[in-house]
CSV table of C-alpha atoms and ligand atoms in Angstrom, one decimal:
chain,number,residue,atom,x,y,z
A,1,UNK,CA,138.9,152.1,138.7
A,2,UNK,CA,138.6,151.8,134.9
A,3,UNK,CA,136.5,154.4,133.2
A,4,UNK,CA,134.7,153.2,130.1
A,5,UNK,CA,135.3,155.1,126.9
A,6,UNK,CA,132.3,156.0,124.7
A,7,UNK,CA,133.5,153.4,122.2
A,8,UNK,CA,133.6,150.6,124.8
A,9,UNK,CA,130.2,151.7,126.0
A,10,UNK,CA,129.0,151.4,122.4
A,11,UNK,CA,130.6,148.0,122.2
A,12,UNK,CA,128.8,147.0,125.3
A,13,UNK,CA,125.5,148.3,123.8
A,14,UNK,CA,126.1,146.4,120.6
A,15,UNK,CA,126.9,143.2,122.4
A,16,UNK,CA,123.6,143.5,124.3
A,17,UNK,CA,121.8,144.4,121.2
A,18,UNK,CA,123.4,141.5,119.3
A,19,UNK,CA,122.4,139.0,121.9
A,20,UNK,CA,118.9,140.4,121.9
A,21,UNK,CA,118.7,140.2,118.1
A,22,UNK,CA,120.1,136.7,118.2
A,23,UNK,CA,117.6,135.5,120.8
A,24,UNK,CA,114.7,137.0,118.9
A,25,UNK,CA,115.8,135.4,115.6
A,26,UNK,CA,116.4,132.2,117.3
A,27,UNK,CA,112.9,132.1,118.7
A,28,UNK,CA,111.5,132.9,115.2
A,29,UNK,CA,113.6,130.1,113.8
A,30,UNK,CA,112.1,127.7,116.3
A,31,UNK,CA,108.6,128.8,115.4
A,32,UNK,CA,109.4,128.3,111.7
A,33,UNK,CA,110.8,124.9,112.5
A,34,UNK,CA,107.6,123.8,114.3
A,35,UNK,CA,106.6,120.3,113.1
A,36,UNK,CA,103.0,121.0,113.8
A,37,UNK,CA,102.5,124.7,112.9
A,38,UNK,CA,98.7,124.3,112.4
A,39,UNK,CA,98.1,122.5,115.7
A,40,UNK,CA,96.5,124.3,118.6
A,41,UNK,CA,95.6,123.1,122.1
A,42,UNK,CA,93.0,120.3,121.8
A,43,UNK,CA,89.3,121.2,121.8
A,44,UNK,CA,88.9,118.9,124.8
A,45,UNK,CA,91.2,121.1,126.9
A,46,UNK,CA,89.9,124.4,125.7
A,47,UNK,CA,86.2,123.5,126.1
A,48,UNK,CA,86.9,121.7,129.4
A,49,UNK,CA,88.6,124.8,130.8
A,50,UNK,CA,85.8,127.0,129.7
A,51,UNK,CA,83.2,124.6,131.2
A,52,UNK,CA,85.0,124.7,134.6
A,53,UNK,CA,85.3,128.5,134.4
A,54,UNK,CA,81.5,128.9,134.0
A,55,UNK,CA,80.7,125.9,136.2
A,56,UNK,CA,78.7,124.4,133.3
A,57,UNK,CA,77.2,120.9,133.3
A,58,UNK,CA,80.0,119.2,131.4
A,59,UNK,CA,79.0,116.8,128.6
A,60,UNK,CA,82.0,117.7,126.5
A,61,UNK,CA,85.1,115.6,127.0
A,62,UNK,CA,84.3,111.9,127.0
A,63,UNK,CA,84.7,110.5,130.5
A,64,UNK,CA,82.3,109.0,133.0
A,65,UNK,CA,81.5,111.2,136.1
A,66,UNK,CA,80.6,108.1,138.1
A,67,UNK,CA,83.1,105.7,139.9
A,68,UNK,CA,84.7,102.6,138.6
A,69,UNK,CA,83.8,99.2,140.2
A,70,UNK,CA,85.0,98.8,143.8
A,71,UNK,CA,86.2,95.4,142.9
A,72,UNK,CA,88.6,96.7,140.3
A,73,UNK,CA,89.9,99.4,142.7
A,74,UNK,CA,90.5,96.8,145.4
A,75,UNK,CA,92.4,94.6,142.8
A,76,UNK,CA,94.7,97.5,142.2
A,77,UNK,CA,95.2,98.0,145.9
A,78,UNK,CA,96.1,94.3,146.2
A,79,UNK,CA,98.6,94.6,143.3
A,80,UNK,CA,100.2,97.5,145.0
A,81,UNK,CA,100.5,95.8,148.4
A,82,UNK,CA,101.7,92.6,146.8
A,83,UNK,CA,104.7,94.5,145.5
A,84,UNK,CA,104.1,94.7,141.8
A,85,UNK,CA,105.7,98.1,141.8
A,86,UNK,CA,108.7,97.7,139.4
A,87,UNK,CA,108.9,97.7,135.6
A,88,UNK,CA,106.5,95.3,133.9
A,89,UNK,CA,107.9,93.3,130.9
A,90,UNK,CA,108.3,95.6,127.8
A,91,UNK,CA,105.4,93.9,125.9
A,92,UNK,CA,103.1,94.0,129.0
A,93,UNK,CA,102.4,91.6,131.9
A,94,UNK,CA,102.0,88.2,130.4
A,95,UNK,CA,98.8,87.3,132.4
A,96,UNK,CA,97.1,90.4,130.9
A,97,UNK,CA,98.2,89.6,127.3
A,98,UNK,CA,97.0,86.0,127.8
A,99,UNK,CA,93.5,87.1,129.0
A,100,UNK,CA,93.2,89.6,126.1
A,101,UNK,CA,94.1,86.8,123.7
A,102,UNK,CA,91.3,84.6,125.2
A,103,UNK,CA,88.8,87.4,125.1
A,104,UNK,CA,89.4,88.2,121.4
A,105,UNK,CA,89.3,84.5,120.5
A,106,UNK,CA,85.9,84.1,122.2
A,107,UNK,CA,84.4,87.2,120.8
A,108,UNK,CA,85.9,87.4,117.4
A,109,UNK,CA,87.3,83.9,116.7
A,110,UNK,CA,90.8,85.1,116.0
A,111,UNK,CA,93.8,83.9,117.9
A,112,UNK,CA,96.5,86.4,118.8
A,113,UNK,CA,99.6,85.0,120.4
A,114,UNK,CA,100.2,86.6,123.8
A,115,UNK,CA,103.9,86.2,123.1
A,116,UNK,CA,104.3,88.2,119.9
A,117,UNK,CA,101.0,89.6,118.8
A,118,UNK,CA,99.7,91.7,121.8
A,119,UNK,CA,101.3,94.7,123.5
A,120,UNK,CA,100.0,96.7,126.4
A,121,UNK,CA,100.1,100.5,125.9
A,122,UNK,CA,99.6,103.8,127.6
A,123,UNK,CA,95.9,104.0,126.5
A,124,UNK,CA,94.9,103.6,122.9
A,125,UNK,CA,96.5,107.0,122.1
A,126,UNK,CA,100.0,105.5,122.5
A,127,UNK,CA,99.0,102.4,120.5
A,128,UNK,CA,97.8,104.6,117.7
A,129,UNK,CA,100.9,106.9,117.8
A,130,UNK,CA,103.2,103.9,117.9
A,131,UNK,CA,101.6,102.0,115.0
A,132,UNK,CA,101.7,105.1,112.8
A,133,UNK,CA,105.3,105.9,113.8
A,134,UNK,CA,106.4,102.3,113.1
A,135,UNK,CA,105.1,102.4,109.5
A,136,UNK,CA,104.4,105.8,108.1
A,137,UNK,CA,107.3,107.7,106.6
A,138,UNK,CA,108.0,110.7,104.5
A,139,UNK,CA,105.5,111.1,101.6
A,140,UNK,CA,103.4,108.1,102.7
A,141,UNK,CA,99.7,108.7,102.3
A,142,UNK,CA,97.3,107.7,105.1
A,143,UNK,CA,93.5,107.7,104.5
A,144,UNK,CA,91.6,109.4,107.4
A,145,UNK,CA,87.8,109.3,107.5
A,146,UNK,CA,86.4,112.6,108.7
A,147,UNK,CA,85.0,113.6,111.1
A,148,UNK,CA,87.9,111.9,112.9
A,149,UNK,CA,89.1,111.8,116.5
A,150,UNK,CA,91.9,114.3,116.8
A,151,UNK,CA,95.0,112.2,117.5
A,152,UNK,CA,95.5,110.6,114.1
A,153,UNK,CA,96.6,113.5,111.9
A,154,UNK,CA,99.3,115.0,114.1
A,155,UNK,CA,101.0,111.5,114.4
A,156,UNK,CA,100.9,111.1,110.6
A,157,UNK,CA,102.3,114.6,110.0
A,158,UNK,CA,105.1,114.3,112.6
A,159,UNK,CA,106.2,111.2,110.7
A,160,UNK,CA,106.3,113.0,107.4
A,161,UNK,CA,103.1,111.3,106.1
A,162,UNK,CA,100.3,112.9,104.3
A,163,UNK,CA,96.7,112.6,105.6
A,164,UNK,CA,94.3,112.0,102.7
A,165,UNK,CA,90.7,112.7,103.7
A,166,UNK,CA,87.3,111.0,103.1
A,167,UNK,CA,84.7,113.4,104.5
A,168,UNK,CA,81.4,111.9,105.6
A,169,UNK,CA,78.2,113.8,105.4
A,170,UNK,CA,75.8,114.7,108.2
A,171,UNK,CA,73.5,113.4,109.5
A,172,UNK,CA,74.2,109.8,108.5
A,173,UNK,CA,78.0,109.8,108.4
A,174,UNK,CA,78.1,106.6,106.4
A,175,UNK,CA,81.1,105.7,104.2
A,176,UNK,CA,80.8,105.7,100.4
A,177,UNK,CA,83.2,102.9,99.6
A,178,UNK,CA,83.6,104.0,96.0
A,179,UNK,CA,84.7,107.5,97.1
A,180,UNK,CA,87.0,105.8,99.6
A,181,UNK,CA,88.5,103.5,97.0
A,182,UNK,CA,89.1,106.5,94.7
A,183,UNK,CA,91.5,108.0,97.4
A,184,UNK,CA,93.8,105.0,97.2
A,185,UNK,CA,97.1,105.6,95.3
A,186,UNK,CA,100.4,103.7,95.1
A,187,UNK,CA,101.5,105.9,97.9
A,188,UNK,CA,98.8,104.8,100.3
A,189,UNK,CA,100.5,103.2,103.3
A,190,UNK,CA,97.8,103.0,105.8
A,191,UNK,CA,94.0,103.4,106.3
A,192,UNK,CA,92.5,104.4,109.7
A,193,UNK,CA,89.0,103.4,110.7
A,194,UNK,CA,87.2,103.9,114.0
A,195,UNK,CA,84.2,101.8,114.9
A,196,UNK,CA,82.0,102.5,116.9
A,197,UNK,CA,82.8,106.0,115.7
A,198,UNK,CA,83.7,109.1,117.7
A,199,UNK,CA,82.1,111.6,117.3
A,200,UNK,CA,79.1,110.4,115.2
A,201,UNK,CA,78.2,107.3,117.1
A,202,UNK,CA,77.9,105.3,113.9
A,203,UNK,CA,79.2,101.8,113.5
A,204,UNK,CA,80.7,99.8,110.6
A,205,UNK,CA,78.5,96.9,109.7
A,206,UNK,CA,79.6,93.5,108.5
A,207,UNK,CA,78.8,94.7,104.9
A,208,UNK,CA,81.1,97.8,105.5
A,209,UNK,CA,83.9,95.6,106.7
A,210,UNK,CA,83.5,93.3,103.7
A,211,UNK,CA,83.7,96.3,101.3
A,212,UNK,CA,86.9,97.4,103.1
A,213,UNK,CA,88.3,93.8,102.9
A,214,UNK,CA,87.7,93.6,99.1
A,215,UNK,CA,89.3,97.0,98.5
A,216,UNK,CA,92.4,96.3,100.6
A,217,UNK,CA,92.8,92.7,99.4
A,218,UNK,CA,94.9,93.4,96.3
A,219,UNK,CA,97.1,96.0,98.2
A,220,UNK,CA,99.8,96.0,100.9
A,221,UNK,CA,98.0,98.7,102.8
A,222,UNK,CA,98.0,98.5,106.6
A,223,UNK,CA,94.8,99.0,108.5
A,224,UNK,CA,94.7,100.8,111.8
A,225,UNK,CA,91.4,100.0,113.5
A,226,UNK,CA,90.6,102.2,116.4
A,227,UNK,CA,88.1,100.1,118.4
A,228,UNK,CA,88.1,101.8,121.8
A,229,UNK,CA,84.3,101.7,122.1
A,230,UNK,CA,84.2,98.0,121.2
A,231,UNK,CA,81.9,97.2,124.2
A,232,UNK,CA,79.6,100.2,123.8
A,233,UNK,CA,77.2,99.2,121.0
A,234,UNK,CA,73.4,99.3,121.0
A,235,UNK,CA,70.2,97.8,119.8
A,236,UNK,CA,71.5,94.3,119.6
A,237,UNK,CA,74.1,95.1,117.0
A,238,UNK,CA,77.5,93.3,116.9
A,239,UNK,CA,80.9,95.0,117.0
A,240,UNK,CA,82.5,94.1,113.7
A,241,UNK,CA,86.1,94.1,114.8
A,242,UNK,CA,88.8,94.0,112.1
A,243,UNK,CA,89.9,90.8,114.0
A,244,UNK,CA,86.8,89.0,112.7
A,245,UNK,CA,87.9,89.3,109.0
A,246,UNK,CA,91.0,87.2,108.3
A,247,UNK,CA,92.0,89.3,105.3
A,248,UNK,CA,91.8,92.4,107.5
A,249,UNK,CA,93.2,90.9,110.7
A,250,UNK,CA,96.5,90.0,108.9
A,251,UNK,CA,97.1,93.6,108.0
A,252,UNK,CA,95.7,95.4,111.0
A,253,UNK,CA,96.6,97.0,114.2
A,254,UNK,CA,93.5,96.9,116.4
A,255,UNK,CA,93.7,99.4,119.2
A,256,UNK,CA,91.7,99.2,122.4
A,257,UNK,CA,91.3,101.2,125.7
A,258,UNK,CA,90.5,99.9,129.2
A,259,UNK,CA,89.7,103.5,130.1
A,260,UNK,CA,86.5,103.4,128.1
A,261,UNK,CA,85.5,99.9,129.1
A,262,UNK,CA,86.1,100.1,132.9
A,263,UNK,CA,85.3,103.8,133.6
A,264,UNK,CA,89.0,104.5,134.3
A,265,UNK,CA,90.0,107.0,131.6
A,266,UNK,CA,92.6,108.4,134.0
A,267,UNK,CA,94.5,105.1,134.2
A,268,UNK,CA,95.5,105.6,130.5
A,269,UNK,CA,95.8,101.9,129.8
A,270,UNK,CA,95.1,100.2,126.5
A,271,UNK,CA,96.5,97.6,124.1
A,272,UNK,CA,97.2,96.8,120.6
A,273,UNK,CA,97.0,93.5,118.7
A,274,UNK,CA,98.5,92.7,115.3
A,275,UNK,CA,100.2,89.9,113.4
A,276,UNK,CA,103.7,89.0,114.6
A,277,UNK,CA,105.4,90.7,111.7
A,278,UNK,CA,103.6,94.0,112.2
A,279,UNK,CA,103.9,93.8,116.0
A,280,UNK,CA,107.7,93.3,115.8
A,281,UNK,CA,108.0,96.7,114.2
A,282,UNK,CA,105.5,98.2,116.6
A,283,UNK,CA,107.6,97.0,119.6
A,284,UNK,CA,110.8,98.5,118.1
A,285,UNK,CA,109.1,101.9,118.6
A,286,UNK,CA,107.2,101.1,121.8
A,287,UNK,CA,110.3,100.0,123.7
A,288,UNK,CA,111.9,103.4,123.2
A,289,UNK,CA,108.8,105.5,123.5
A,290,UNK,CA,107.7,104.1,126.9
A,291,UNK,CA,109.5,100.8,127.3
A,292,UNK,CA,106.6,99.4,129.4
A,293,UNK,CA,103.5,100.7,131.1
A,294,UNK,CA,102.0,100.8,134.7
A,295,UNK,CA,102.6,97.4,136.3
A,296,UNK,CA,100.1,97.2,139.2
A,297,UNK,CA,97.3,98.4,136.9
A,298,UNK,CA,98.1,95.6,134.5
A,299,UNK,CA,98.0,93.1,137.3
A,300,UNK,CA,94.6,94.4,138.5
A,301,UNK,CA,93.1,94.3,134.9
A,302,UNK,CA,94.4,90.8,134.3
A,303,UNK,CA,92.4,89.5,137.3
A,304,UNK,CA,89.3,91.7,136.6
A,305,UNK,CA,89.1,90.6,132.9
A,306,UNK,CA,88.7,87.0,133.9
A,307,UNK,CA,85.0,87.8,134.4
A,308,UNK,CA,83.5,88.7,131.0
A,309,UNK,CA,80.3,90.1,132.7
A,310,UNK,CA,82.4,93.1,133.7
A,311,UNK,CA,82.5,94.3,130.1
A,312,UNK,CA,79.6,92.5,128.5
A,313,UNK,CA,77.0,94.4,130.6
A,314,UNK,CA,78.2,97.7,129.1
A,315,UNK,CA,76.0,97.7,126.0
A,316,UNK,CA,72.9,97.6,128.1
A,317,UNK,CA,74.2,100.0,130.7
A,318,UNK,CA,75.0,102.7,128.1
A,319,UNK,CA,72.0,102.0,126.0
A,320,UNK,CA,69.8,102.9,129.0
A,321,UNK,CA,71.7,106.2,129.4
A,322,UNK,CA,71.4,107.0,125.7
A,323,UNK,CA,67.7,106.2,125.7
A,324,UNK,CA,67.1,108.3,128.9
A,325,UNK,CA,69.0,111.3,127.3
A,326,UNK,CA,67.1,111.0,124.0
A,327,UNK,CA,63.7,110.6,125.7
A,328,UNK,CA,64.4,113.6,127.9
A,329,UNK,CA,65.2,115.9,124.9
A,330,UNK,CA,62.4,114.6,122.7
A,331,UNK,CA,60.4,117.8,123.2
A,332,UNK,CA,63.4,120.0,122.5
A,333,UNK,CA,64.2,121.7,119.2
A,334,UNK,CA,67.3,119.5,118.6
A,335,UNK,CA,67.2,116.9,115.8
A,336,UNK,CA,69.2,113.7,116.0
A,337,UNK,CA,69.9,110.2,114.8
A,338,UNK,CA,70.3,107.9,117.8
A,339,UNK,CA,73.9,106.8,118.3
A,340,UNK,CA,74.5,103.2,117.5
A,341,UNK,CA,77.6,103.0,119.7
A,342,UNK,CA,80.1,105.0,121.9
A,343,UNK,CA,78.9,107.2,124.7
A,344,UNK,CA,78.4,110.2,122.5
A,345,UNK,CA,75.2,111.7,120.9
A,346,UNK,CA,75.4,114.2,118.2
A,347,UNK,CA,72.6,116.9,118.3
A,348,UNK,CA,71.7,119.0,115.3
A,349,UNK,CA,70.9,122.6,116.5
A,350,UNK,CA,70.0,124.1,113.1
A,351,UNK,CA,66.4,124.6,114.3
A,352,UNK,CA,67.8,126.8,117.1
A,353,UNK,CA,70.6,128.9,115.6
A,354,UNK,CA,72.6,129.6,112.5
A,355,UNK,CA,75.8,130.1,114.5
A,356,UNK,CA,79.0,128.2,113.6
A,357,UNK,CA,79.3,125.2,116.0
A,358,UNK,CA,82.2,126.7,117.9
A,359,UNK,CA,80.3,129.9,118.6
A,360,UNK,CA,77.2,127.9,119.5
A,361,UNK,CA,79.2,125.6,121.8
A,362,UNK,CA,80.7,128.6,123.7
A,363,UNK,CA,77.3,130.3,123.9
A,364,UNK,CA,75.8,127.2,125.5
A,365,UNK,CA,78.5,127.2,128.1
A,366,UNK,CA,78.5,130.9,128.9
A,367,UNK,CA,74.7,131.6,128.6
A,368,UNK,CA,73.1,128.3,129.4
A,369,UNK,CA,75.7,126.5,131.6
A,370,UNK,CA,76.1,123.3,129.5
A,371,UNK,CA,79.2,122.1,127.7
A,372,UNK,CA,79.5,120.0,124.6
A,373,UNK,CA,82.1,119.5,121.8
A,374,UNK,CA,81.6,121.3,118.5
A,375,UNK,CA,82.5,118.8,115.8
A,376,UNK,CA,83.8,121.2,113.2
A,377,UNK,CA,87.3,120.6,114.5
A,378,UNK,CA,87.0,116.9,113.5
A,379,UNK,CA,85.9,117.7,110.0
A,380,UNK,CA,87.9,118.6,106.9
A,381,UNK,CA,88.5,122.3,106.7
A,382,UNK,CA,86.5,122.9,109.9
A,383,UNK,CA,83.3,122.3,107.9
A,384,UNK,CA,80.2,123.3,110.0
A,385,UNK,CA,77.6,120.5,110.3
A,386,UNK,CA,75.5,122.4,112.9
A,387,UNK,CA,76.3,119.5,115.2
A,388,UNK,CA,77.3,119.4,118.9
A,389,UNK,CA,78.6,116.2,120.6
A,390,UNK,CA,77.2,115.4,124.0
A,391,UNK,CA,78.7,112.7,126.2
A,392,UNK,CA,76.1,110.7,128.1
A,393,UNK,CA,78.5,108.7,130.2
A,394,UNK,CA,77.1,110.6,133.2
A,395,UNK,CA,75.2,110.1,136.4
A,396,UNK,CA,71.4,110.2,136.2
A,397,UNK,CA,71.2,113.5,138.0
A,398,UNK,CA,73.8,115.1,135.6
A,399,UNK,CA,71.8,113.9,132.6
A,400,UNK,CA,68.6,115.3,134.2
A,401,UNK,CA,70.2,118.7,134.7
A,402,UNK,CA,71.4,118.6,131.1
A,403,UNK,CA,68.0,117.7,129.7
A,404,UNK,CA,66.3,120.5,131.6
A,405,UNK,CA,68.7,123.0,130.0
A,406,UNK,CA,68.5,121.6,126.5
A,407,UNK,CA,64.7,121.6,126.5
A,408,UNK,CA,64.7,125.3,127.3
A,409,UNK,CA,66.6,126.2,124.1
B,501,LIG,N1,90.3,106.8,120.0
B,501,LIG,C1,89.1,107.4,120.2
B,501,LIG,C2,88.1,107.3,119.1
B,501,LIG,C3,88.8,108.0,121.4
B,501,LIG,O1,87.6,108.5,121.6
B,501,LIG,C4,89.8,108.0,122.4
B,501,LIG,C5,89.4,108.6,123.7
B,501,LIG,N2,90.3,109.3,124.4
B,501,LIG,C6,91.0,107.4,122.2
B,501,LIG,C7,91.3,106.8,120.9
B,501,LIG,C8,92.1,107.4,123.2
B,501,LIG,O2,92.0,106.4,124.2
B,501,LIG,P1,92.8,106.4,125.5
B,501,LIG,O3,92.3,107.4,126.5
B,501,LIG,O4,92.8,105.0,126.0
B,501,LIG,O5,94.2,106.9,125.1
B,502,LIG,N1,88.3,110.6,123.8
B,502,LIG,C1,87.8,111.7,124.6
B,502,LIG,C2,86.7,112.4,123.8
B,502,LIG,O1,86.6,112.2,122.6
B,502,LIG,C3,88.8,112.8,124.8
B,502,LIG,C4,90.2,112.4,125.3
B,502,LIG,C5,91.0,113.6,125.3
B,502,LIG,O2,90.7,114.6,126.0
B,502,LIG,N2,92.1,113.6,124.5
B,502,LIG,O3,86.0,113.2,124.4
């Protein structure tokens, strides 16, 4: 049996110590190398978890708590049993691209070729990430209008780009196009817009889109138009898609989501349309990020989309929910501007409390049993607008329970 000398014991110690020091340093190095040092777990996850813990009425994350149409679900069953269970084409199932092309032509009078101008994606999130990755590189500036949905900036930063902010002011959240134009430099590669707008519920009018068209005309700037709430727009207004404006359509990626339109956010299915030149670059990234997306779901959606009434009824459907919610809280201390689109309503709580919105949001969950999204995390520098965002894509009884709580505050 070999007896260890004190020196070999010291050696053993040092080896262990060295390994320990090395692993600690290594971990620190990894942290230093984080590509998104400022990014935390999303507000939707943290608030959602808190809402579940306190069994609060959940009007926070945007998803319907009612079921999708039986017909759509049975089309998915049929696609599964018919054996569409292997990879779809990289660009998406042709039948679905074809029907999307027809839909956009009939609604916005722009023809996108199913062959090389439409790609089916894993929700709008992947479409947005892919478009940014395909074009934004180190030092490129991307104009982001704040408050903004939270997936734009991390994608820009991961690609070495620089977000340049245009902050809108509560309660109107309208764009001052001169202020917007002043942000454009020779480094501006892309501009991101979102209409109808999450979280403010505002929409861009024809006049807004014309301003944007005039500003971008003399430039090579690419437009990324997030239009996931295209079919949720109220009071007889029209969704002014970037596809309707030839000067914009030629330079745009328009991103859409079946999740919002057909009450199936969990299916994570969306699409992106763009000119053939832009789309060719998009597909170079898409084919290595996901290659293709869920095949049977694409088959089901292709059949379902043949009947436009399945999406054209939505404006009315959600307008009734908005109106029911607003009528219900009329006697409360909240102030608001009715949403023009989306299934979100911002409520100003400044008559109730001076708390920061994150504090107020958490108090409402813990003390009153209702969950909403504080919008500071969508603003520049977490600016506090004293606004909470409530999702009204909920069953009548859920809205009734929410109204009862909100009126007590
Ligand atoms: N953009 C906005 C403005 C959204 O609200 C959402 C909702 N999740 C998305 C993009 C992402 O859509 P999807 O769930 O289809 O990825
Ligand atoms: N779009 C949804 C919302 O704004 C959230 C989706 C998500 O959780 N990332 O509430």
